[in-house]
XYZ file of C-alpha atoms in Angstrom:
201
model
C 112.392 123.423 104.786
C 109.963 121.092 103.078
C 106.247 121.386 103.800
C 105.794 117.647 104.122
C 107.992 114.576 103.499
C 106.706 111.014 103.873
C 108.790 107.833 104.175
C 107.521 104.251 104.409
C 110.009 101.719 105.657
C 109.165 97.989 105.314
C 110.611 94.562 105.636
C 110.310 91.585 107.984
C 110.805 91.409 111.736
C 114.388 91.533 112.976
C 115.839 93.651 110.227
C 116.124 96.923 112.177
C 113.179 98.653 110.545
C 111.993 100.397 113.716
C 115.538 101.580 114.461
C 115.815 103.053 110.971
C 112.517 104.933 111.484
C 113.660 106.303 114.759
C 116.969 107.451 113.399
C 115.305 109.362 110.651
C 112.777 110.750 112.954
C 115.371 112.075 115.354
C 117.441 113.555 112.473
C 114.287 115.421 111.145
C 113.612 116.701 114.659
C 117.194 117.907 115.037
C 116.782 119.936 111.800
C 113.741 121.688 113.215
C 110.879 119.796 111.583
C 107.677 118.687 113.176
C 107.874 114.838 113.172
C 105.530 111.919 113.412
C 106.731 108.299 113.538
C 104.524 105.260 113.621
C 104.799 101.556 113.107
C 102.757 98.368 112.661
C 104.835 95.596 114.169
C 102.973 92.670 112.661
C 104.510 89.330 113.663
C 107.955 90.896 114.135
C 109.210 88.073 116.326
C 108.396 85.493 113.625
C 109.814 87.224 110.569
C 106.442 88.691 109.702
C 105.874 91.829 107.686
C 106.681 95.130 109.467
C 105.980 98.635 108.297
C 107.017 101.965 109.827
C 106.091 105.514 108.826
C 108.350 108.585 109.108
C 106.595 111.949 108.393
C 108.106 115.411 108.822
C 107.591 118.930 107.650
C 106.370 122.364 108.629
C 103.064 120.943 109.775
C 102.441 117.229 109.828
C 99.408 115.601 111.504
C 98.997 111.876 112.117
C 101.668 109.182 112.236
C 100.454 107.028 109.283
C 101.427 107.990 105.750
C 98.300 108.217 103.669
C 98.053 105.963 100.633
C 99.595 107.505 97.539
C 101.534 110.106 99.536
C 104.964 108.392 100.269
C 107.892 110.229 98.712
C 109.978 107.117 99.177
C 109.643 103.500 100.214
C 112.730 101.950 101.819
C 112.299 98.132 101.603
C 114.644 95.730 103.472
C 113.426 92.944 101.241
C 112.192 93.173 97.575
C 108.671 91.770 97.712
C 107.869 93.867 100.776
C 108.175 96.973 98.545
C 105.387 95.521 96.390
C 103.199 94.605 99.476
C 103.026 98.318 100.348
C 103.487 99.920 96.958
C 100.010 101.478 97.280
C 101.543 104.071 99.632
C 103.959 105.337 96.915
C 103.104 108.643 95.231
C 103.289 109.094 91.505
C 106.940 109.747 90.575
C 108.228 108.517 93.929
C 111.262 106.543 94.809
C 111.798 102.935 95.966
C 115.059 101.738 97.550
C 115.283 98.091 98.271
C 117.799 95.588 99.552
C 118.073 93.011 96.740
C 118.412 89.967 99.077
C 115.056 88.156 99.126
C 113.526 86.470 102.293
C 111.066 83.958 100.733
C 107.702 83.787 102.433
C 106.444 80.457 103.796
C 104.011 80.089 100.854
C 106.951 80.262 98.371
C 109.035 77.815 100.342
C 106.070 75.397 100.319
C 105.632 75.876 96.573
C 102.240 77.500 96.978
C 103.302 80.840 95.414
C 105.996 82.186 93.124
C 108.472 84.820 94.232
C 108.631 87.661 91.598
C 111.857 88.434 89.775
C 113.646 91.759 90.304
C 112.620 92.624 86.794
C 108.987 92.009 87.461
C 109.110 94.096 90.675
C 110.969 96.931 88.826
C 108.398 96.827 86.023
C 105.465 97.251 88.422
C 107.070 100.101 90.241
C 108.248 101.974 87.251
C 105.351 101.435 84.847
C 102.458 101.778 87.344
C 103.842 104.588 89.517
C 106.246 106.399 87.093
C 108.716 105.914 89.993
C 112.424 105.278 90.236
C 113.366 101.741 91.534
C 116.858 101.238 92.920
C 117.852 97.745 94.128
C 121.221 96.747 95.483
C 122.821 94.206 97.907
C 122.694 96.298 101.132
C 123.517 93.258 103.190
C 126.886 92.737 101.483
C 127.753 96.418 102.172
C 126.706 95.969 105.840
C 129.039 92.968 106.087
C 131.818 95.002 104.525
C 131.213 97.651 107.152
C 131.584 95.016 109.888
C 128.143 93.558 110.724
C 125.069 92.545 108.704
C 122.916 94.236 111.369
C 123.826 97.560 109.901
C 121.854 96.919 106.658
C 119.315 99.362 107.867
C 121.974 102.149 108.194
C 123.256 101.264 104.704
C 119.782 101.859 103.294
C 119.513 105.150 105.229
C 122.824 106.227 103.679
C 121.477 105.392 100.260
C 118.340 107.462 100.914
C 120.414 110.430 102.027
C 122.339 110.551 98.791
C 119.163 111.277 96.692
C 119.145 114.901 95.372
C 115.774 115.891 96.858
C 116.142 114.336 100.295
C 115.655 117.146 102.844
C 117.966 115.933 105.706
C 121.705 116.376 105.658
C 124.101 113.519 105.886
C 125.900 115.317 108.716
C 122.779 115.523 110.831
C 122.058 111.808 110.341
C 125.668 110.849 111.307
C 125.310 112.980 114.438
C 122.159 111.102 115.387
C 123.796 107.683 114.683
C 126.701 108.607 117.005
C 124.388 109.168 119.963
C 121.872 106.402 119.180
C 124.052 103.319 118.942
C 126.391 101.820 121.613
C 129.831 103.538 121.587
C 131.549 100.414 120.315
C 129.273 100.304 117.359
C 129.572 103.896 116.220
C 132.465 103.390 113.746
C 130.866 100.449 111.922
C 127.576 102.221 111.707
C 129.142 105.370 110.255
C 130.994 103.168 107.784
C 127.776 101.443 106.838
C 126.058 104.776 106.303
C 128.885 106.038 104.056
C 128.991 102.840 102.033
C 125.183 103.202 101.328
C 125.726 106.875 100.471
C 128.455 106.023 97.970
C 126.614 103.079 96.367
C 123.431 105.150 95.736
C 125.504 107.934 94.182
C 126.846 105.401 91.704
C 123.253 104.331 90.772
C 121.533 107.704 90.640
């Protein structure tokens, strides 16, 4: 068992961020860890920024991940990874869905959306971290529904060598957490994310 593992999950409202946090939290609890899950909803009904925290380990106190302590950031949208990059620890990991959702300021021409290369450079050079970006939405569509993008990203995280939770435990949690008719497509989404990340790592 790990002493402490910290995950920051971020994106915009409506992308399934809170569901992803709960799935990971229940999986950690099922494996015997002490778990804390917290979230800041923001303007989630208006596609505003949303951040969730998942912390588990032998002894974990407080729901919020301290700045500079996140082992991994899962971002459902590229620039949201940058918005909360201060949470990432040195040598951490960033997984992001590569499909951007442009903020209003960008749509109005008041700001520039950074390129994937710029985001990657900031993450890798400033934090000595690994940055992995892929089109999770396309894999979710392949699984059967774009709403499973969150499960695709969880699958990708689970494939990383140092991730403490087993894929079997997470699949068991998925099976009891989603409606029965959605189990198969969520398991497929999870396995597609798992396979994709293995190709990239």
